[in-house]
Short mmCIF file of C-alpha atoms in Angstrom, two decimals:
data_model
loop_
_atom_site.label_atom_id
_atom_site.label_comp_id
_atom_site.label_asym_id
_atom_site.label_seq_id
_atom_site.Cartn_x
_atom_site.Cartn_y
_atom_site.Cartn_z
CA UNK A 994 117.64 69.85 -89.59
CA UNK A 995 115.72 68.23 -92.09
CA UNK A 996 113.26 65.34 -90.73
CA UNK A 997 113.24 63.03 -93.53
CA UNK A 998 109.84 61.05 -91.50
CA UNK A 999 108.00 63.93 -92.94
CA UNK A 1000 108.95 63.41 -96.46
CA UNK A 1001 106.84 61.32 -98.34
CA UNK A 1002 107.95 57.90 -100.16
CA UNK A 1003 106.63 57.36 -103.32
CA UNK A 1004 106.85 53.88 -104.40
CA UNK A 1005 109.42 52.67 -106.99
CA UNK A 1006 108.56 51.50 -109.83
CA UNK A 1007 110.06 48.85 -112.06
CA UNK A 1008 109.67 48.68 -115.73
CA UNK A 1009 108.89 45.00 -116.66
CA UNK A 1010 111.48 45.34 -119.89
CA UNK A 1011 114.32 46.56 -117.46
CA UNK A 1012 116.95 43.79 -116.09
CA UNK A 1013 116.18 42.62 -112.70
CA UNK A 1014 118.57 43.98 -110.17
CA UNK A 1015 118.96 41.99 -106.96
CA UNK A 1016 120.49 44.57 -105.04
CA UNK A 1017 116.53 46.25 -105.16
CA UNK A 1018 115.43 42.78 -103.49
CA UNK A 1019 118.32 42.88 -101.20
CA UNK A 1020 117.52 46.57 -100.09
CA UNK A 1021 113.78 45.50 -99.25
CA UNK A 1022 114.70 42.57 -97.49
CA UNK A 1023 116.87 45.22 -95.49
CA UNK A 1024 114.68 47.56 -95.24
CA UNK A 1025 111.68 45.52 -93.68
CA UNK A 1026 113.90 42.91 -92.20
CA UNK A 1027 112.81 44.01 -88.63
CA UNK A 1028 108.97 43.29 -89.41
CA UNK A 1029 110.62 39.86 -91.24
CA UNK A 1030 112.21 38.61 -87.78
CA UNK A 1031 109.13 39.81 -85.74
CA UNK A 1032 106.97 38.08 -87.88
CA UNK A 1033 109.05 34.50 -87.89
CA UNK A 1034 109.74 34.77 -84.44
CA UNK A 1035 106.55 35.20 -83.23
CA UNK A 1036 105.47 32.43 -85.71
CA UNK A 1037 108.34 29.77 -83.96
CA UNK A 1038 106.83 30.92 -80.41
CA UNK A 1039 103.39 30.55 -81.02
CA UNK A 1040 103.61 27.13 -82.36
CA UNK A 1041 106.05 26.59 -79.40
CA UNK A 1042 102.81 27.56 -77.28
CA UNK A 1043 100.63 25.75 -79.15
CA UNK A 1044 102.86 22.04 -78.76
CA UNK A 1045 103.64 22.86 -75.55
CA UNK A 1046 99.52 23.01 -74.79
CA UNK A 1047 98.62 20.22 -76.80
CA UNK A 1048 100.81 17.79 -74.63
CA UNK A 1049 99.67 19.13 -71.57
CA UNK A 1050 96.02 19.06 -72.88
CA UNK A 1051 95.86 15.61 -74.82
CA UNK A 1052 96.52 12.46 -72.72
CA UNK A 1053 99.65 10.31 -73.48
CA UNK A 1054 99.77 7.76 -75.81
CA UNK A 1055 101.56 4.37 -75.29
CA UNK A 1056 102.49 1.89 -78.26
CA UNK A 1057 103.32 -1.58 -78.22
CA UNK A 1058 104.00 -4.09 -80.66
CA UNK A 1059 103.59 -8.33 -80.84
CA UNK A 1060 104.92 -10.47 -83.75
CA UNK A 1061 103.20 -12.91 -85.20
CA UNK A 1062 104.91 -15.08 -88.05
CA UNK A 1063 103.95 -17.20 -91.16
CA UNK A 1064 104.57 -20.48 -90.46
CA UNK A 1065 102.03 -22.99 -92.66
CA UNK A 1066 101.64 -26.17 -91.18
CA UNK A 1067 99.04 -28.74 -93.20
CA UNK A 1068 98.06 -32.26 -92.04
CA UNK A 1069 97.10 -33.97 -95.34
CA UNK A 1070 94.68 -37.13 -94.38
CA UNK A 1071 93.11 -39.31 -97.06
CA UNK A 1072 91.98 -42.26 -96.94
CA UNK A 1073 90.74 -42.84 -100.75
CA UNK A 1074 92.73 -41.16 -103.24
CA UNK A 1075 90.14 -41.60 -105.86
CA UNK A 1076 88.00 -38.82 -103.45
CA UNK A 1077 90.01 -35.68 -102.83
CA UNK A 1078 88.99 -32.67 -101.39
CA UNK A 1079 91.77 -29.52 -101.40
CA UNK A 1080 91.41 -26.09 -101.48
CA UNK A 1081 94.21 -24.75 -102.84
CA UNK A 1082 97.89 -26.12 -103.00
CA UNK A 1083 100.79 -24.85 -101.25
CA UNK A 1084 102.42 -21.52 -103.31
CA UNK A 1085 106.02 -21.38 -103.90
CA UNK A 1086 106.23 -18.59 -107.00
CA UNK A 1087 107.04 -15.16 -105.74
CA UNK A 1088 103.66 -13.90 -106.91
CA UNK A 1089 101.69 -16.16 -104.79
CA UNK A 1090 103.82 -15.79 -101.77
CA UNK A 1091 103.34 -12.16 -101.92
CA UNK A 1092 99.43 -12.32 -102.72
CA UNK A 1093 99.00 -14.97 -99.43
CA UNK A 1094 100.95 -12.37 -97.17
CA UNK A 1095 98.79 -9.38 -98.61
CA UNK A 1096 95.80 -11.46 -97.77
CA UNK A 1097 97.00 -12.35 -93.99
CA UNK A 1098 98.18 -8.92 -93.48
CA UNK A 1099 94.69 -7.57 -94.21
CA UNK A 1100 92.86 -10.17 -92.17
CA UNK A 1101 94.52 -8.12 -89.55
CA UNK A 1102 92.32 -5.42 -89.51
CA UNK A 1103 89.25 -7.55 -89.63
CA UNK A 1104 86.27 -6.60 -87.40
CA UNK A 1105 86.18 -9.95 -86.35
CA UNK A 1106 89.33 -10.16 -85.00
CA UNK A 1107 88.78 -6.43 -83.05
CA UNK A 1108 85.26 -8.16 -81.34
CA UNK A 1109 87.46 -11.38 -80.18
CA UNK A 1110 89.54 -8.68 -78.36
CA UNK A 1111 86.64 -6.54 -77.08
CA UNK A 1112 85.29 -9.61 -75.44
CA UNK A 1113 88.54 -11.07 -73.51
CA UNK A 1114 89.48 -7.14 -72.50
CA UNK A 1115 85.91 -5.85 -72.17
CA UNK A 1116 86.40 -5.06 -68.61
CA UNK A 1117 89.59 -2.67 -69.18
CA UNK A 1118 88.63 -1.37 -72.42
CA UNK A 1119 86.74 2.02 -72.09
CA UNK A 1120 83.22 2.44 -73.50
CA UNK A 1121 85.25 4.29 -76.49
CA UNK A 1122 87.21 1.38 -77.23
CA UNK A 1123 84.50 -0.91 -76.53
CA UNK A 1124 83.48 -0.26 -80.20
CA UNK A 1125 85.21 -2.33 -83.01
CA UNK A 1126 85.47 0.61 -85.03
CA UNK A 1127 87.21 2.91 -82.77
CA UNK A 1128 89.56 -0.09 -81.53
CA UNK A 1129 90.34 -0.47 -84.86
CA UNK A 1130 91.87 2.95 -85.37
CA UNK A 1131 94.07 1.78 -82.51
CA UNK A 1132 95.77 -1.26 -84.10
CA UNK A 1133 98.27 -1.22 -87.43
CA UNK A 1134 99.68 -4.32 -88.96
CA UNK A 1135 102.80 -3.99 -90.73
CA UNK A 1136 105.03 -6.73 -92.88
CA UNK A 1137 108.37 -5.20 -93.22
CA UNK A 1138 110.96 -6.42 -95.89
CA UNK A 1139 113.24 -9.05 -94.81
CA UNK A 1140 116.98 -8.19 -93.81
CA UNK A 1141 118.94 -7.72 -97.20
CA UNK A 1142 116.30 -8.23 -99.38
CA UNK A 1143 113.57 -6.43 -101.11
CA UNK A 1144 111.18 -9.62 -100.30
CA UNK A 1145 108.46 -8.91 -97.43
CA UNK A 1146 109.34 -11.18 -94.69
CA UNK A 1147 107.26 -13.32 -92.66
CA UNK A 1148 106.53 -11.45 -89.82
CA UNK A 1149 103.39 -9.79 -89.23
CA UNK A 1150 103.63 -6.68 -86.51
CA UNK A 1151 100.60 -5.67 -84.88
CA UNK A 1152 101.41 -2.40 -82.68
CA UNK A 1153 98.25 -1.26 -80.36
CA UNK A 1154 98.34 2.24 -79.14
CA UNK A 1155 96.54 2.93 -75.79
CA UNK A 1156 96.49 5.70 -72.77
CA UNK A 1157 98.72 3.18 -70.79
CA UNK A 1158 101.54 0.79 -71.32
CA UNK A 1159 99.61 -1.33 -69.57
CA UNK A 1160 96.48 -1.84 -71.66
CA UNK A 1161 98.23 -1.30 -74.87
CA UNK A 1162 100.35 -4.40 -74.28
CA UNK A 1163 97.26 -6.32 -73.10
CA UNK A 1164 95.66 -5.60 -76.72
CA UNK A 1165 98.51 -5.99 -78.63
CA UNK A 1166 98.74 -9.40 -77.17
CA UNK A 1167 94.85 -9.97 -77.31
CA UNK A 1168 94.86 -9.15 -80.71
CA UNK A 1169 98.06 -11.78 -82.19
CA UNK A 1170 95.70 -14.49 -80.21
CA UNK A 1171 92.96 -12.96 -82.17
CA UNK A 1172 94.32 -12.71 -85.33
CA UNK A 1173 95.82 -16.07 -85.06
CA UNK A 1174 92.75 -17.92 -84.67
CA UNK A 1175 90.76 -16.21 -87.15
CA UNK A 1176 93.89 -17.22 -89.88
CA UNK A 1177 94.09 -20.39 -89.05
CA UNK A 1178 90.20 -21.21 -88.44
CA UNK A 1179 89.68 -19.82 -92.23
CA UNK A 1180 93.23 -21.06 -93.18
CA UNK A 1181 93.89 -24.39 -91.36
CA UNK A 1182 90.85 -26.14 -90.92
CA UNK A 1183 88.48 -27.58 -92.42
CA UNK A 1184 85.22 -25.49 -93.30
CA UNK A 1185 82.36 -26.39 -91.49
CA UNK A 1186 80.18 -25.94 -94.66
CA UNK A 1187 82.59 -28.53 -96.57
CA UNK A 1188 81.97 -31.01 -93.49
CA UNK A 1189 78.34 -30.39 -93.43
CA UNK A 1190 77.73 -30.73 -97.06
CA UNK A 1191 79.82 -34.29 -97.09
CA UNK A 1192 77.66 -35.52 -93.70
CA UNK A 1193 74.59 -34.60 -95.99
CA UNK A 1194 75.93 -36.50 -99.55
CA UNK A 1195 77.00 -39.05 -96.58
CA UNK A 1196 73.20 -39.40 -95.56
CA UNK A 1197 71.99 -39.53 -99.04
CA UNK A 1198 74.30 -42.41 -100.41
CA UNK A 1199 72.84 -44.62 -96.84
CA UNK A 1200 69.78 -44.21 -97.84
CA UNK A 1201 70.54 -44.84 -101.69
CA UNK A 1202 72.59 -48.14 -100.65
CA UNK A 1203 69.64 -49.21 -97.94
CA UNK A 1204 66.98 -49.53 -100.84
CA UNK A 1205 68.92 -50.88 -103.26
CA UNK A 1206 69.86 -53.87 -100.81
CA UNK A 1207 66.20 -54.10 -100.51
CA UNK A 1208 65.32 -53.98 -103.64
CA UNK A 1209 67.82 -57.20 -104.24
CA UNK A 1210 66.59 -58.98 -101.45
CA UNK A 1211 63.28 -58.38 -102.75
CA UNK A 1212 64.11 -59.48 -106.10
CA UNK A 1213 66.05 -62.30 -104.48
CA UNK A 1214 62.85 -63.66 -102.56
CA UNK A 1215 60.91 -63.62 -106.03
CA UNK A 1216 63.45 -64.93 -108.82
CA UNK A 1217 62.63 -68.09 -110.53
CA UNK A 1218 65.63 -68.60 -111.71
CA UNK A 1219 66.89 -71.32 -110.01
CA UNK A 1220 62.75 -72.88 -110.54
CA UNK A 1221 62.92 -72.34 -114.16
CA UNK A 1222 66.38 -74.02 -114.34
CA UNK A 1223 65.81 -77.04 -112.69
CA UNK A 1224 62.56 -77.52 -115.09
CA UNK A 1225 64.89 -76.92 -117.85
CA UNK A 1226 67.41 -79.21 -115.89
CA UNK A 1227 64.19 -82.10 -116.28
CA UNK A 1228 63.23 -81.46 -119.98
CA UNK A 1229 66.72 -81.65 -121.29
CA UNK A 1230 66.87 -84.83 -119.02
CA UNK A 1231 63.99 -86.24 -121.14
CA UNK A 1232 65.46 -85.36 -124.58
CA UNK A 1233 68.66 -86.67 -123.16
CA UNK A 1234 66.49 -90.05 -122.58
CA UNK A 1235 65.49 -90.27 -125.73
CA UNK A 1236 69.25 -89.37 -127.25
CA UNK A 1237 70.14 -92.87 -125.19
CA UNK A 1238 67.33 -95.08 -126.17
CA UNK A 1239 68.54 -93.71 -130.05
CA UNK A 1240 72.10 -94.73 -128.82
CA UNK A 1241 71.05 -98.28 -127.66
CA UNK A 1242 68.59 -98.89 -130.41
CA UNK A 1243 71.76 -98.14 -132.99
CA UNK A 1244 74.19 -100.15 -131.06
CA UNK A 1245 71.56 -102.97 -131.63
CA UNK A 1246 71.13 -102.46 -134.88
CA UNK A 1247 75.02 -102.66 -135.50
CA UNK A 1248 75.15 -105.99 -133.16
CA UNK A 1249 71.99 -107.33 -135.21
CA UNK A 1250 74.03 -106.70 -138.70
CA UNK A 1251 76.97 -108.34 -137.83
CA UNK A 1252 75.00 -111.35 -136.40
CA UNK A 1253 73.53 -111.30 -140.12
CA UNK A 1254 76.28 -111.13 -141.35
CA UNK A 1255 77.69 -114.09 -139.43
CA UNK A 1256 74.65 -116.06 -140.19
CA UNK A 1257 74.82 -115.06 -144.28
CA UNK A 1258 78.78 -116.35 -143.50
CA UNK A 1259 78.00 -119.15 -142.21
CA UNK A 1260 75.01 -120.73 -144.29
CA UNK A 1261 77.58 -120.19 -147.27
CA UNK A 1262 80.28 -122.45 -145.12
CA UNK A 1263 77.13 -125.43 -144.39
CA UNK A 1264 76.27 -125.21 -148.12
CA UNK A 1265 79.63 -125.38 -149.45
CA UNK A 1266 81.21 -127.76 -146.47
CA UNK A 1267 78.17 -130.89 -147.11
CA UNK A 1268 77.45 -133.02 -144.31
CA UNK A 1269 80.20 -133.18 -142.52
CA UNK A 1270 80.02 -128.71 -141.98
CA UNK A 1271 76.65 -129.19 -140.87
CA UNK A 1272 77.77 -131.24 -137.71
CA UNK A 1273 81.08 -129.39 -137.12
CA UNK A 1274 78.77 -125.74 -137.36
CA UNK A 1275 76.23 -126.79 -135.36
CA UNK A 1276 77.77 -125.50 -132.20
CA UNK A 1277 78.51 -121.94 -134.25
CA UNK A 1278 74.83 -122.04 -134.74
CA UNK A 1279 73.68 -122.73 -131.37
CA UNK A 1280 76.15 -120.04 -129.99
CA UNK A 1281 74.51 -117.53 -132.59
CA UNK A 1282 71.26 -117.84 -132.24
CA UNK A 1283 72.18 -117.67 -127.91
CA UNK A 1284 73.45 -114.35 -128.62
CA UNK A 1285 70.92 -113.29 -131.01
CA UNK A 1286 67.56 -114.29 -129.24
CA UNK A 1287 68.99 -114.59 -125.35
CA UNK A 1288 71.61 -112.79 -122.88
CA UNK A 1289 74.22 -114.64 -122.59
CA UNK A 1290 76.78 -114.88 -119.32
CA UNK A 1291 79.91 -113.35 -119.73
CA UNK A 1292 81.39 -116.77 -119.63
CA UNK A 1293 79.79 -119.97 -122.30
CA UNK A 1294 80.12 -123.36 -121.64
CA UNK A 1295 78.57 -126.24 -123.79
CA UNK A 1296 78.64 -129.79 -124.26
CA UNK A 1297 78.90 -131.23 -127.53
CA UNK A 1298 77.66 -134.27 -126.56
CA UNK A 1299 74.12 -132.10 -125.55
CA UNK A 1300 73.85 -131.22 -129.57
CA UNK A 1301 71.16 -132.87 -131.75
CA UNK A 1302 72.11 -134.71 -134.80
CA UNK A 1303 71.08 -132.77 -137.80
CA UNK A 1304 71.29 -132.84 -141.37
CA UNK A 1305 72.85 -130.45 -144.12
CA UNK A 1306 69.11 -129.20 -145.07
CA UNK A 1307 68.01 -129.11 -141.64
CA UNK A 1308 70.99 -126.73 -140.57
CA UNK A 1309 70.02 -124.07 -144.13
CA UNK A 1310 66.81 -123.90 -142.88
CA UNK A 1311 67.42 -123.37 -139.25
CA UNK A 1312 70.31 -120.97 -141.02
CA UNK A 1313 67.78 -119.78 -143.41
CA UNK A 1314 65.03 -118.83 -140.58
CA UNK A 1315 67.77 -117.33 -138.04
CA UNK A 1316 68.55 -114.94 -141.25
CA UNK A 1317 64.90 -113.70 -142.14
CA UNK A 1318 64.51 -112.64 -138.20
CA UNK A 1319 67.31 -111.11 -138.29
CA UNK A 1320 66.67 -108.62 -141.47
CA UNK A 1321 63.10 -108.07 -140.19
CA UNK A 1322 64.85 -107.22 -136.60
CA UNK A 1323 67.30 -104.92 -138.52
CA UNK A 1324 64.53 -103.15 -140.52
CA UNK A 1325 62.34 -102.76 -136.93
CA UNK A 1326 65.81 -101.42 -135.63
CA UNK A 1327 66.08 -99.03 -138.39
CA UNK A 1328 62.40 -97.96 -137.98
CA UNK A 1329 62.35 -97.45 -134.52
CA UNK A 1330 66.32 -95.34 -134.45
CA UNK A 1331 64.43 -92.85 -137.13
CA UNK A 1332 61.79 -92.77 -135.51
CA UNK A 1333 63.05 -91.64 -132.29
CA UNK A 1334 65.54 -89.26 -134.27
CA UNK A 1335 63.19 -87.38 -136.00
CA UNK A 1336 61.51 -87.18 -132.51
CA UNK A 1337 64.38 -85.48 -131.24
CA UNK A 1338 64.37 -82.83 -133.97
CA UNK A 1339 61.67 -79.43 -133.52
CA UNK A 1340 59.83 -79.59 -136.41
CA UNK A 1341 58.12 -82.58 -137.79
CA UNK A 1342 59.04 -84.71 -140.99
CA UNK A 1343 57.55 -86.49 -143.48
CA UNK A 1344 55.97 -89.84 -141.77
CA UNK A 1345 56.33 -89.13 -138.54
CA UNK A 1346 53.32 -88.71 -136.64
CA UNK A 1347 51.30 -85.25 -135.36
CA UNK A 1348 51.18 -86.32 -131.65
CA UNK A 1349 55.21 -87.30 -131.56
CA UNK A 1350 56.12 -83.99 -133.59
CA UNK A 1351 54.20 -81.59 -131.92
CA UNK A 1352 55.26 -83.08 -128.04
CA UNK A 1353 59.15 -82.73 -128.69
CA UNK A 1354 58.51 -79.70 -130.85
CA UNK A 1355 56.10 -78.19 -127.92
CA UNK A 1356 59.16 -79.63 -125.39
CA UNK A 1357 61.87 -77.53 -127.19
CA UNK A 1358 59.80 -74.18 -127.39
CA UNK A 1359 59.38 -74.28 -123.55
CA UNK A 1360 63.21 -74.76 -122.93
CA UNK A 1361 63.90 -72.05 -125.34
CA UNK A 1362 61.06 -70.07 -123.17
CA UNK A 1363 62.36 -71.21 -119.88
CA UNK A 1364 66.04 -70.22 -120.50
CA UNK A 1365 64.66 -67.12 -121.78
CA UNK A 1366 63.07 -66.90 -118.54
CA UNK A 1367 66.48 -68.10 -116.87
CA UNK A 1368 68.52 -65.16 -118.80
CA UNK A 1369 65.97 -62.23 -117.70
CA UNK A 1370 65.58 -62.95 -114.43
CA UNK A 1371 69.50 -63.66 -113.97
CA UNK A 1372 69.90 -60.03 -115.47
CA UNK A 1373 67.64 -58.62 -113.56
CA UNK A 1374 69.30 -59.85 -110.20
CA UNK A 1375 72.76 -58.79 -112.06
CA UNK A 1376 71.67 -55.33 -112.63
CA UNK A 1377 70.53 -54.94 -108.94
CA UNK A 1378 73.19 -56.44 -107.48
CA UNK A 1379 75.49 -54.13 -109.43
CA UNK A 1380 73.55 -51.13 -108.70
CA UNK A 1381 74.20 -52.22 -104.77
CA UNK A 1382 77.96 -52.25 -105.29
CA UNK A 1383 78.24 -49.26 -106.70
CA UNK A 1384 75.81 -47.82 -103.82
CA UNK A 1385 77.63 -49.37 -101.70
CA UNK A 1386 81.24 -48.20 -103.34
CA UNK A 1387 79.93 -44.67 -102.56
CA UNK A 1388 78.52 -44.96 -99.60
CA UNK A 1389 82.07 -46.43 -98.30
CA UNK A 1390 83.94 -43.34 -100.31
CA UNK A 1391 82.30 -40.81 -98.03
CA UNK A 1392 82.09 -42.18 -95.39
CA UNK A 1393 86.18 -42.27 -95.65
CA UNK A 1394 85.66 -39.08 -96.17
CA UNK A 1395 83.71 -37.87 -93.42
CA UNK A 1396 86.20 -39.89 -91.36
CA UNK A 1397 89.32 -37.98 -92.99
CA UNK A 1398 88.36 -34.74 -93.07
CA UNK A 1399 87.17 -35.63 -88.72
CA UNK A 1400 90.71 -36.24 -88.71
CA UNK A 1401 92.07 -33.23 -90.56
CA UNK A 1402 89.82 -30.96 -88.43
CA UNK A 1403 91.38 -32.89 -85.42
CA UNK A 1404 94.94 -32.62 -86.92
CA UNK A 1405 94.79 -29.12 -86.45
CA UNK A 1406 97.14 -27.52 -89.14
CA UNK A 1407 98.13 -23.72 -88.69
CA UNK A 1408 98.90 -20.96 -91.38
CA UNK A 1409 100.39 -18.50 -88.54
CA UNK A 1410 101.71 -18.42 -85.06
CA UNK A 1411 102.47 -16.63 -82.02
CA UNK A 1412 105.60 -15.44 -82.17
CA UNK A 1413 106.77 -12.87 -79.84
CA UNK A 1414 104.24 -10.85 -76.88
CA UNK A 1415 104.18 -7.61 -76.53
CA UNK A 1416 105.38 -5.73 -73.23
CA UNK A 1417 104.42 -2.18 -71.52
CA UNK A 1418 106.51 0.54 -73.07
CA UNK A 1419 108.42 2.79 -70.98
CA UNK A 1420 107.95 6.36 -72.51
CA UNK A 1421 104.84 7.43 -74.02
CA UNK A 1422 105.19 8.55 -78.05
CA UNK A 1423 105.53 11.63 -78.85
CA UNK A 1424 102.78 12.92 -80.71
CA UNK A 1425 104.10 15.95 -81.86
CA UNK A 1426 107.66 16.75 -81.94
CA UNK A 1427 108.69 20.53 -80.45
CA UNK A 1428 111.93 21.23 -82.38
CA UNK A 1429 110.12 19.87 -85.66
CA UNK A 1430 106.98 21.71 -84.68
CA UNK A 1431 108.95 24.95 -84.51
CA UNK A 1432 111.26 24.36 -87.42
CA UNK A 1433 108.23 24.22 -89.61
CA UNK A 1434 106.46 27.25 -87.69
CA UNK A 1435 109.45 29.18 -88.07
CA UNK A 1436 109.92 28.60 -92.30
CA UNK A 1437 105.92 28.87 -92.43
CA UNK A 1438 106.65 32.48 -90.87
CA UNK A 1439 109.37 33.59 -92.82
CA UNK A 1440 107.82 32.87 -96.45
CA UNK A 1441 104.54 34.66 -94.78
CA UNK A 1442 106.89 37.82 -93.61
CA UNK A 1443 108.50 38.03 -96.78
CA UNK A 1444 105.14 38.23 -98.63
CA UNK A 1445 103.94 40.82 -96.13
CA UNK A 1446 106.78 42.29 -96.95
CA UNK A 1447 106.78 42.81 -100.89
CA UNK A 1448 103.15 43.67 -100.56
CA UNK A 1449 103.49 46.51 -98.52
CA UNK A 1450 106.14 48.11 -100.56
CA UNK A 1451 104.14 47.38 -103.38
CA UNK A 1452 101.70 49.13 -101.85
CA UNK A 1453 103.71 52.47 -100.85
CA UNK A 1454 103.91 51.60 -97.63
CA UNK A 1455 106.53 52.11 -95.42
CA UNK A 1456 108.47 49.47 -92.65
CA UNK A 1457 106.30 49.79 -89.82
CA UNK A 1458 109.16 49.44 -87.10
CA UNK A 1459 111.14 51.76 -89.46
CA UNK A 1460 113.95 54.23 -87.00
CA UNK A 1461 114.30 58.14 -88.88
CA UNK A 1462 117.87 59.33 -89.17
CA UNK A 1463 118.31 62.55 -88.07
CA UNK A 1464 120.67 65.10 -90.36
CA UNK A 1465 121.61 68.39 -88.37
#
């Protein structure tokens, strides 16, 4: 009987330019497939072991979940539509919509949203989860696509994971109030730095408006203008005077030529007419010289039988003398109407005196001065009352502001809401899964076994569970 045990194995080997033959694989698989099974078997039970320790070890863990949904609502006040203030419009392009969920889904995880929840649960949080940071890795926000689309929807899922269903509820919960007010504080209202900056700009443009109203009433208490007009008002009075007594002195000069020329008319009429014309004339003559030398009523009345007897020579005289006062009247007419009209001219002209010239001359340089005076002073109060409107204009603008964007704040508008609570699980979550634990134990162990295998035989060793036939 021949003990093959004894004999020793010599390892085979395998020339690298001969074919490989599967059947050699095959035979060590065989050969060491005892050690293969002991090896992935005890690989599947110890990670059995392991699970099963690790659950009874490690306290369970609860998850629950609140929704909380994208719903933008925006109360647009204004009062002036000359003064806007926006900060962005409302998206409709896919792009946007996508970029304004990505931004809402990552003020999710925000520590200011995990400190709003530490203070409302800070009595059944433990001193662990008391810290933002480690509350934080308790929380996940998800946006999953919308049914039958690729599109993210807009629903926001915050799931809080906790030792009990209890408490993980409760922050679930506590953080959708959280994470709603944050959104639509940075969202939905108004910032207070906006408001504060407008109040300020607000305060300015009072002030601004308060001194220019001053500074009119000021100039208001100290303009001449209505001084310097009425002294204008009296000078142009004068000249306007003097323009009359030119008038009157021409309209007498045209009644005293026509009463020459009546008397010229009517000397020719006693000379040619003889005796006879000299008595029929003499009551033309009498009326003549009545409105020549006196002011006759309205209505004349005479009485022939009051007229003196004259003769044909008597009458040319008395005609004669009537016509000499008359041209000397016409030429002290014509004297005194230039006179007066080269005093109502600026500069002086040739025979008219120094004193005369240099009075209406000096009379027209002040109303040139004074309306000069008139003008500045009138554009002066323009200027400031303009500058007060437009104060004023702004002043008003902000303060419609102030008051809109009061309103707006008040209005409340809301980028995201509430939309479904969370409630206390009934089973904890599995943290590790046994079947999956040992299927992956189990493969880990038989790629390890087969590589313990081929290295052994590599090595010359042989199967270390390995049964000896006996030959008789």
């Amino acid at each position: 009987m021949v003990d093959t045990a004894d004999t020793p194995h010599t390892a085979e080997t395998w020339p690298a330019e001969d074919e490989i033959d599967l059947r050699r694989y095959l035979d060590l698989i065989l050969g060491w497939h005892r050690e293969i099974a002991v090896i992935t078997i005890g690989a599947m039970v110890l990670a059995a072991l392991i699970i099963l320790s690790l659950r009874y070890l490690l306290p369970a863990t609860y998850r629950s979940s609140a929704a909380v949904t994208i719903v933008r609502t925006v109360s647009d006040v204004s009062f002036d539509e000359r003064f806007r203030t926006t900060a962005d419009e409302t998206t409709t392009d896919a792009t946007g919509a996508a970029a304004r969920r990505s931004a809402l889904l990552g003020l999710a995880m925000s520590g200011a949203v995990a400190t709003d929840v530490i203070d409302e649960l800070h009595d059944q949080l433990s001193v662990k989860e008391r810290n933002p940071a480690d509350l934080l890795d308790q929380i996940s926000a998800e946006s999953g696509p919308a049914i039958g689309t690729r599109v993210d929807s807009d629903l926001v899922r915050i799931t809080a994971r906790s030792d009990t269903p209890e408490k993980a509820a409760a922050i679930a919960n506590a953080w959708a109030r959280a994470y709603v007010r944050q959104v639509n504080t940075v969202y939905g209202q108004v910032p207070d730095e906006v408001l504060a900056s407008i109040q300020t700009e607000l305060a300015k443009a009072a002030a601004t408006y308060q001194k220019s109203q001053a500074n009119l009433e000021a100039n208001i208490a100290r303009n001449r203008a209505e001084e310097l007009t009425r002294q204008v008002t009296v000078m142009k009075q004068r000249l306007d005077q003097e323009a009359t007594l030119v008038q009157a002195e021409l309209l007498n000069w045209q009644q005293a030529n026509e009463a020459l020329n009546a008397a010229r008319a009517l000397r020719t009429q006693v000379e040619k007419g003889g005796e006879a014309a000299a008595r029929s004339n003499m009551v033309a003559l009498q009326t003549m010289k009545l409105m020549v030398y006196g002011n006759p009523p309205a209505t004349l009345q005479l009485e022939l039988r009051d007229i003196p007897e004259v003769d044909q020579q008597a009458m040319l005289a008395d005609i004669d003398g009537l016509i000499l006062s008359l041209e000397e009247r016409l030429k002290d007419l014509e004297s005194e109407v230039a006179e007066r009209t080269d005093n109502l001219q600026a500069s002086a002209t040739p025979g008219q005196s120094a004193a005369t010239s240099s009075t209406f001359a000096t009379l027209y340089e002040q109303i040139r001065q004074l309306n000069a005076q008139v003008e500045a002073e009138n554009a002066k109060q323009m200027q400031l009352a303009q500058q007060r409107d437009l104060d004023w204009e702004s002043y008003k603008a902000l303060s419609s502001k102030v008051a809109e964007l009061n309103l707006t704040r008040a209005a409340a508008s809301s980028e995201v809401r509430f939309a479904a609570t969370a409630v206390p699980p009934r089973e904890p979550v599995d943290q590790i899964s046994l079947v999956l634990g040992i299927g992956i134990a189990g493969l880990v162990g038989l790629v390890a076994a087969f590589v313990f295998a081929f290295a052994n035989h590599l090595m010359g060793h042989t199967p270390f569970l390995f049964r000896a036939k006996t030959q008789v």
